[in-house]
CSV table of C-alpha atoms in Angstrom, one decimal:
chain,number,residue,atom,x,y,z
O,675,MET,CA,-29.3,-10.2,-19.3
O,676,ASP,CA,-27.2,-9.3,-16.5
O,677,ARG,CA,-27.1,-6.6,-14.2
O,678,LEU,CA,-24.6,-4.2,-14.6
O,679,ARG,CA,-22.8,-1.8,-11.8
O,680,ALA,CA,-22.9,1.8,-12.8
O,681,THR,CA,-18.8,1.5,-12.3
O,682,SER,CA,-15.5,0.2,-11.2
O,683,ASP,CA,-11.9,1.4,-10.2
O,684,SER,CA,-11.2,1.0,-14.1
O,685,GLY,CA,-14.3,2.8,-14.9
O,686,ARG,CA,-15.8,0.0,-16.6
O,687,LEU,CA,-19.0,-1.4,-15.7
O,688,LEU,CA,-19.2,-4.4,-14.5
O,689,PRO,CA,-21.8,-7.9,-14.6
O,690,VAL,CA,-23.0,-8.7,-11.9
O,691,VAL,CA,-22.0,-12.2,-11.7
O,692,PRO,CA,-23.8,-15.0,-9.8
O,693,LYS,CA,-22.1,-17.6,-7.1
O,694,ASP,CA,-21.7,-20.4,-9.5
O,695,SER,CA,-20.6,-18.9,-12.1
O,696,LEU,CA,-17.3,-18.0,-9.8
O,697,THR,CA,-17.5,-21.3,-8.5
O,698,ASN,CA,-17.5,-23.0,-12.4
O,699,ALA,CA,-14.3,-19.4,-12.8
O,700,LEU,CA,-12.4,-21.2,-9.9
O,701,ASN,CA,-12.6,-24.6,-10.8
O,702,ALA,CA,-12.2,-23.7,-14.3
O,703,ILE,CA,-8.6,-22.2,-13.2
O,704,VAL,CA,-7.0,-24.6,-10.8
O,705,PHE,CA,-8.2,-27.7,-12.9
O,706,SER,CA,-8.0,-27.2,-16.5
O,707,THR,CA,-5.5,-28.3,-18.4
O,708,GLU,CA,-6.5,-27.5,-21.9
O,709,LEU,CA,-8.2,-24.3,-21.9
O,710,SER,CA,-6.7,-21.5,-24.7
O,711,GLU,CA,-5.4,-18.3,-22.9
O,712,ASP,CA,-8.4,-16.5,-24.1
O,713,GLU,CA,-10.2,-19.1,-21.9
O,714,LEU,CA,-8.4,-18.6,-18.7
O,715,LEU,CA,-8.2,-14.9,-19.6
O,716,SER,CA,-12.3,-14.6,-19.4
O,717,HIS,CA,-12.4,-16.6,-16.1
O,718,LEU,CA,-9.9,-14.7,-14.5
O,719,ASP,CA,-11.9,-11.5,-15.6
O,720,THR,CA,-14.6,-13.3,-13.6
O,721,VAL,CA,-12.6,-13.8,-10.6
O,722,LEU,CA,-11.4,-9.9,-10.4
O,723,THR,CA,-15.1,-8.7,-11.6
O,724,VAL,CA,-16.2,-10.3,-8.5
O,725,ILE,CA,-14.1,-9.5,-5.9
O,726,GLN,CA,-13.7,-6.1,-7.2
O,727,GLU,CA,-17.5,-5.9,-5.9
O,728,LYS,CA,-17.0,-7.0,-2.9
O,729,GLN,CA,-20.1,-9.8,-2.6
O,730,ARG,CA,-20.5,-11.6,-0.2
O,731,GLY,CA,-18.0,-14.2,1.0
O,732,ALA,CA,-16.6,-14.0,-2.5
O,733,ALA,CA,-12.7,-13.3,-0.8
O,734,GLU,CA,-13.2,-16.4,1.6
O,735,GLN,CA,-14.7,-18.7,-1.8
O,736,VAL,CA,-11.3,-18.2,-3.7
O,737,ALA,CA,-9.4,-18.6,-0.4
O,738,VAL,CA,-10.5,-22.0,-0.3
O,739,SER,CA,-10.9,-23.0,-3.6
O,740,GLY,CA,-6.3,-23.6,-3.8
O,741,VAL,CA,-6.5,-21.3,-6.9
O,742,LEU,CA,-4.0,-19.4,-5.1
O,743,PRO,CA,-0.6,-21.7,-5.7
O,744,THR,CA,-2.1,-21.2,-9.2
O,745,LEU,CA,-1.9,-17.2,-9.5
O,746,ALA,CA,1.4,-17.3,-8.7
O,747,GLN,CA,3.1,-20.1,-11.0
O,748,ALA,CA,0.8,-17.8,-13.2
O,749,LEU,CA,2.6,-14.8,-11.9
O,750,ARG,CA,6.2,-16.1,-12.0
O,751,ARG,CA,5.8,-17.5,-15.9
O,752,ARG,CA,5.4,-14.7,-17.5
O,753,GLY,CA,2.8,-14.5,-20.4
O,754,PRO,CA,-0.4,-12.9,-21.7
O,755,LEU,CA,-2.0,-13.8,-18.9
O,756,THR,CA,0.3,-12.1,-16.5
O,757,LEU,CA,-1.0,-8.6,-16.2
O,758,LEU,CA,-4.2,-9.8,-15.9
O,759,THR,CA,-3.6,-12.0,-12.8
O,760,THR,CA,-1.4,-9.1,-11.5
O,761,LYS,CA,-3.9,-7.4,-11.2
O,762,LEU,CA,-6.4,-9.9,-9.7
O,763,VAL,CA,-4.2,-10.2,-7.0
O,764,SER,CA,-3.8,-6.9,-6.6
O,765,GLU,CA,-7.8,-6.7,-5.6
O,766,LEU,CA,-7.1,-10.3,-3.4
O,767,ALA,CA,-4.6,-8.4,-1.2
O,768,ARG,CA,-7.0,-6.5,0.0
O,769,GLU,CA,-8.8,-8.6,2.1
O,770,ARG,CA,-7.7,-10.3,5.1
O,771,VAL,CA,-8.5,-13.5,4.7
O,772,ILE,CA,-6.2,-13.6,1.9
O,773,LYS,CA,-3.1,-12.4,3.0
O,774,GLU,CA,-2.7,-15.0,5.7
O,775,ARG,CA,-2.5,-17.2,2.9
O,776,CYS,CA,-0.2,-15.5,0.0
O,777,GLY,CA,3.1,-16.6,2.1
O,778,GLU,CA,2.1,-20.0,2.2
O,779,THR,CA,1.1,-20.4,-1.2
O,780,GLY,CA,3.7,-18.6,-2.9
O,781,VAL,CA,1.6,-15.5,-3.5
O,782,SER,CA,4.2,-13.3,-2.0
O,783,SER,CA,7.8,-14.2,-3.4
O,784,ALA,CA,6.5,-14.7,-7.0
O,785,LEU,CA,5.4,-10.8,-6.8
O,786,MET,CA,9.1,-10.4,-5.5
O,787,SER,CA,9.5,-11.8,-9.4
O,788,VAL,CA,7.5,-9.6,-10.7
O,789,LEU,CA,9.1,-6.6,-9.5
O,790,VAL,CA,12.7,-7.3,-11.3
O,791,CYS,CA,10.5,-6.6,-14.9
O,792,MET,CA,10.6,-4.0,-17.4
O,793,ASP,CA,6.8,-3.4,-17.9
O,794,GLN,CA,5.7,-0.1,-16.0
O,795,GLU,CA,2.1,-1.1,-16.0
O,796,LEU,CA,2.9,-4.5,-14.3
O,797,LEU,CA,5.4,-2.9,-11.7
O,798,ILE,CA,2.5,-0.7,-10.3
O,799,HIS,CA,-0.2,-3.5,-10.2
O,800,ALA,CA,3.1,-5.4,-8.6
O,801,GLY,CA,3.2,-2.3,-6.5
O,802,HIS,CA,-0.1,-2.0,-5.1
O,803,ALA,CA,-0.6,-5.6,-4.4
O,804,ILE,CA,2.5,-5.2,-2.2
O,805,ALA,CA,1.3,-2.3,-0.7
O,806,ARG,CA,-1.9,-3.7,0.4
O,807,LEU,CA,-0.8,-7.1,1.7
O,808,SER,CA,1.6,-5.8,4.5
O,809,TYR,CA,-0.9,-2.7,5.5
O,810,ASP,CA,-1.7,-4.2,9.2
O,811,CYS,CA,-0.2,-7.2,8.4
O,812,ARG,CA,2.4,-7.5,10.5
O,813,PHE,CA,3.1,-11.5,9.4
O,814,GLN,CA,3.8,-10.1,5.5
O,815,GLN,CA,5.4,-7.0,6.7
O,816,GLU,CA,8.7,-9.8,8.3
O,817,GLN,CA,8.0,-12.3,5.2
O,818,LEU,CA,8.1,-9.4,2.7
O,819,LEU,CA,11.5,-7.9,4.4
O,820,ARG,CA,12.2,-11.4,4.6
O,821,LEU,CA,12.2,-11.7,1.2
O,822,GLY,CA,13.9,-8.2,0.1
O,823,VAL,CA,11.4,-6.8,-1.5
O,824,VAL,CA,12.7,-3.8,0.0
O,825,PRO,CA,16.0,-3.5,-2.0
O,826,GLN,CA,13.7,-4.1,-5.0
O,827,LEU,CA,11.2,-0.8,-4.5
O,828,VAL,CA,14.5,1.1,-3.8
O,829,ARG,CA,15.6,-0.4,-7.4
O,830,ILE,CA,12.1,0.4,-9.2
O,831,LEU,CA,12.8,4.3,-7.5
O,832,ARG,CA,15.6,5.1,-8.9
O,833,ARG,CA,15.3,3.5,-12.3
O,834,PHE,CA,11.8,5.1,-13.3
O,835,LYS,CA,12.4,8.6,-11.7
O,836,ASP,CA,9.8,10.3,-14.1
O,837,ASP,CA,6.8,7.5,-13.4
O,838,LYS,CA,5.0,9.5,-10.9
O,839,ALA,CA,2.4,6.8,-10.2
O,840,LEU,CA,4.8,4.1,-9.9
O,841,GLU,CA,7.1,7.0,-7.5
O,842,GLU,CA,3.8,6.7,-5.6
O,843,VAL,CA,3.1,3.1,-5.1
O,844,CYS,CA,7.0,2.5,-4.4
O,845,LEU,CA,7.3,4.8,-2.0
O,846,LEU,CA,3.2,3.5,-0.2
O,847,ALA,CA,4.7,0.2,-0.3
O,848,LEU,CA,7.4,1.2,1.6
O,849,CYS,CA,6.1,3.1,4.3
O,850,ASN,CA,3.1,-0.2,4.4
O,851,ILE,CA,6.5,-2.9,4.9
O,852,GLY,CA,7.7,-0.2,7.7
O,853,ASP,CA,4.2,-0.7,9.6
O,854,ILE,CA,3.9,3.2,9.2
O,855,GLY,CA,1.1,3.6,6.5
O,856,GLU,CA,-0.7,6.8,7.6
O,857,GLY,CA,-2.6,7.1,4.2
O,858,GLY,CA,-4.0,3.6,4.5
O,859,GLU,CA,-3.6,0.6,2.2
O,860,ASP,CA,-4.0,2.6,-0.8
O,861,GLY,CA,-2.4,5.9,0.5
O,862,GLY,CA,-4.5,8.9,0.7
O,863,ILE,CA,-1.1,10.9,0.8
O,864,SER,CA,-0.1,13.4,-2.0
O,865,TRP,CA,3.9,13.1,-2.3
O,866,GLU,CA,6.3,15.6,-3.9
O,867,ARG,CA,10.1,15.8,-3.8
O,868,GLY,CA,11.9,17.5,-1.0
O,869,LEU,CA,15.3,19.5,-1.2
O,870,SER,CA,18.5,17.3,-0.2
O,871,LEU,CA,21.1,18.6,1.0
O,872,CYS,CA,23.8,15.9,-1.2
O,873,PRO,CA,23.6,14.3,-4.2
O,874,GLU,CA,24.1,11.2,-2.8
O,875,GLU,CA,20.3,11.9,-1.4
O,876,SER,CA,16.9,11.2,-2.8
O,877,VAL,CA,13.8,13.1,0.0
O,878,PHE,CA,10.4,12.7,-0.7
O,879,ARG,CA,7.2,14.6,1.2
O,880,GLY,CA,4.2,13.1,1.7
O,881,VAL,CA,1.3,15.1,2.9
O,882,ASN,CA,-1.7,13.5,4.6
O,883,CYS,CA,-4.6,16.4,5.4
O,884,HIS,CA,-6.4,15.7,8.2
O,885,SER,CA,-10.1,17.1,8.2
O,886,CYS,CA,-10.5,18.2,11.5
O,887,GLY,CA,-8.4,22.3,10.5
O,888,PHE,CA,-5.5,22.3,12.7
O,889,GLY,CA,-2.9,20.6,10.7
O,890,SER,CA,-1.5,17.3,9.0
O,891,MET,CA,1.2,14.5,9.1
O,892,VAL,CA,4.1,14.5,6.9
O,893,THR,CA,5.5,11.4,6.0
O,894,VAL,CA,9.2,11.9,5.2
O,895,VAL,CA,11.2,9.1,3.1
O,896,ARG,CA,14.9,9.7,2.8
O,897,LEU,CA,17.2,7.8,0.2
O,898,THR,CA,20.4,7.7,1.0
O,899,GLN,CA,23.4,6.4,-0.8
O,900,TRP,CA,26.5,4.9,1.0
O,901,SER,CA,28.4,3.7,-1.8
O,902,PRO,CA,26.7,2.0,-5.3
O,903,GLU,CA,25.1,-1.2,-3.8
O,904,GLN,CA,24.4,0.4,-0.2
O,905,HIS,CA,21.9,2.2,0.6
O,906,THR,CA,20.2,2.9,3.7
O,907,VAL,CA,16.1,4.2,3.8
O,908,SER,CA,14.5,5.7,5.9
O,909,ILE,CA,10.4,6.8,6.8
O,910,GLU,CA,9.8,9.3,9.7
O,911,VAL,CA,6.4,10.4,10.3
O,912,LEU,CA,6.1,14.1,11.6
O,913,PRO,CA,3.4,16.6,12.6
O,914,ARG,CA,3.1,19.4,10.9
O,915,TYR,CA,0.2,21.8,12.5
O,916,SER,CA,-1.7,25.1,11.1
O,917,PHE,CA,-1.2,29.0,12.5
O,918,GLY,CA,-4.8,27.8,14.2
O,919,PHE,CA,-3.3,25.3,16.1
O,920,TRP,CA,-0.7,27.0,17.8
O,921,THR,CA,-3.0,29.7,18.4
O,922,VAL,CA,-5.2,27.6,20.2
O,923,HIS,CA,-2.4,26.1,22.7
O,924,ASN,CA,-1.2,29.4,23.3
O,925,ASN,CA,-4.3,30.4,24.8
O,926,GLN,CA,-5.1,27.2,26.5
O,927,ARG,CA,-3.9,28.1,30.1
O,928,THR,CA,-6.8,31.1,30.3
O,929,VAL,CA,-9.6,28.6,28.7
O,930,ARG,CA,-11.0,25.8,31.3
O,931,ARG,CA,-12.7,24.0,29.1
O,932,SER,CA,-10.2,21.7,26.5
O,933,PRO,CA,-10.2,23.6,23.5
O,934,LEU,CA,-9.7,20.0,21.8
O,935,SER,CA,-13.0,18.2,22.8
O,936,HIS,CA,-15.2,19.3,20.4
O,937,LEU,CA,-12.7,16.6,18.5
O,938,GLY,CA,-14.9,13.9,19.8
O,939,ALA,CA,-16.0,12.8,15.8
O,940,CYS,CA,-11.6,12.7,15.2
O,941,PRO,CA,-10.7,10.3,17.8
O,942,LYS,CA,-7.4,9.1,15.5
O,943,PHE,CA,-6.6,13.0,15.1
O,944,TYR,CA,-7.7,13.4,19.1
O,945,ASN,CA,-5.0,11.2,20.4
O,946,VAL,CA,-2.5,13.0,18.0
O,947,ILE,CA,-3.6,16.6,19.3
O,948,LYS,CA,-3.6,14.9,22.6
O,949,TYR,CA,-0.3,13.3,22.9
O,950,SER,CA,1.8,16.4,20.8
O,951,VAL,CA,0.7,18.7,23.6
O,952,GLN,CA,1.3,17.1,26.1
O,953,ASN,CA,5.1,16.5,24.7
O,954,ILE,CA,5.5,19.6,23.6
O,955,PRO,CA,8.4,20.6,22.4
O,956,ASN,CA,10.0,17.3,23.8
O,957,SER,CA,9.1,15.1,20.7
O,958,ARG,CA,9.0,16.5,17.5
O,959,SER,CA,8.7,12.4,15.7
O,960,PHE,CA,6.1,10.1,16.3
O,961,LYS,CA,7.1,6.6,14.0
O,962,SER,CA,9.9,6.4,12.3
O,963,ARG,CA,11.4,3.6,10.9
O,964,VAL,CA,15.2,2.5,9.6
O,965,PHE,CA,15.9,-0.1,6.5
O,966,HIS,CA,19.7,-0.8,5.4
O,967,ILE,CA,19.4,-2.3,2.3
O,968,PHE,CA,22.2,-4.3,-0.2
O,969,LEU,CA,21.4,-4.1,-3.5
């Protein structure tokens, strides 16, 4: 009997799949032409289980197996295999070795074809795949931009205004494509709708709280409609400080030792604070990106 892993992303117990089972599953997906849909679903689930368990060398094995073009075809066909295939691609998109091959194997363009569907669960998994592919990967950011991913994400945001989970995925994908992924590839940002000054504008505010106590980073995404088919998407990352930060900053002239010296355990946040102290009040924005799009 297979040993069971305690948890998974979906909350179910996952079997520990031997390496030869992964090889057999990949070969069956790539080379078998007479398998039933149930058999293919079983093999896809085997590969998904291995990737979720982060077994050593599994991502590299998938990358060289030749399965990625087959997965791209399954994404485009739309059928019983599409949802599980999209989940699998979403998990694979975390891996650097997979990101490097998704363009040449057609996976990136196939994900674009999924974004036009009306199935919200499918859209969430496709959105996660796009967010993970583009996170900290300039090649994928540029390719997805050329494929027209921003207009598709804006369409989804406008069409499914009441789906909070889908909204958050699309906003995360926009930030990662714009290389402003402050929350990481899987988010870590709490989003809310902000107040807009005109009916043609939608504002989303995302807060990524830091554990160091001084403040947080606020990501502001604005969708501005100039005409029925023309939009501007602007993304800006701003600092938001607590009262304690300003107290420290105002008192630093009378304290010889740097009040930020204890932040050595938080190097990224230390750099942010150091930069902001040196530039107050001349600079208020750390990062920004604007997309002009036609739907």
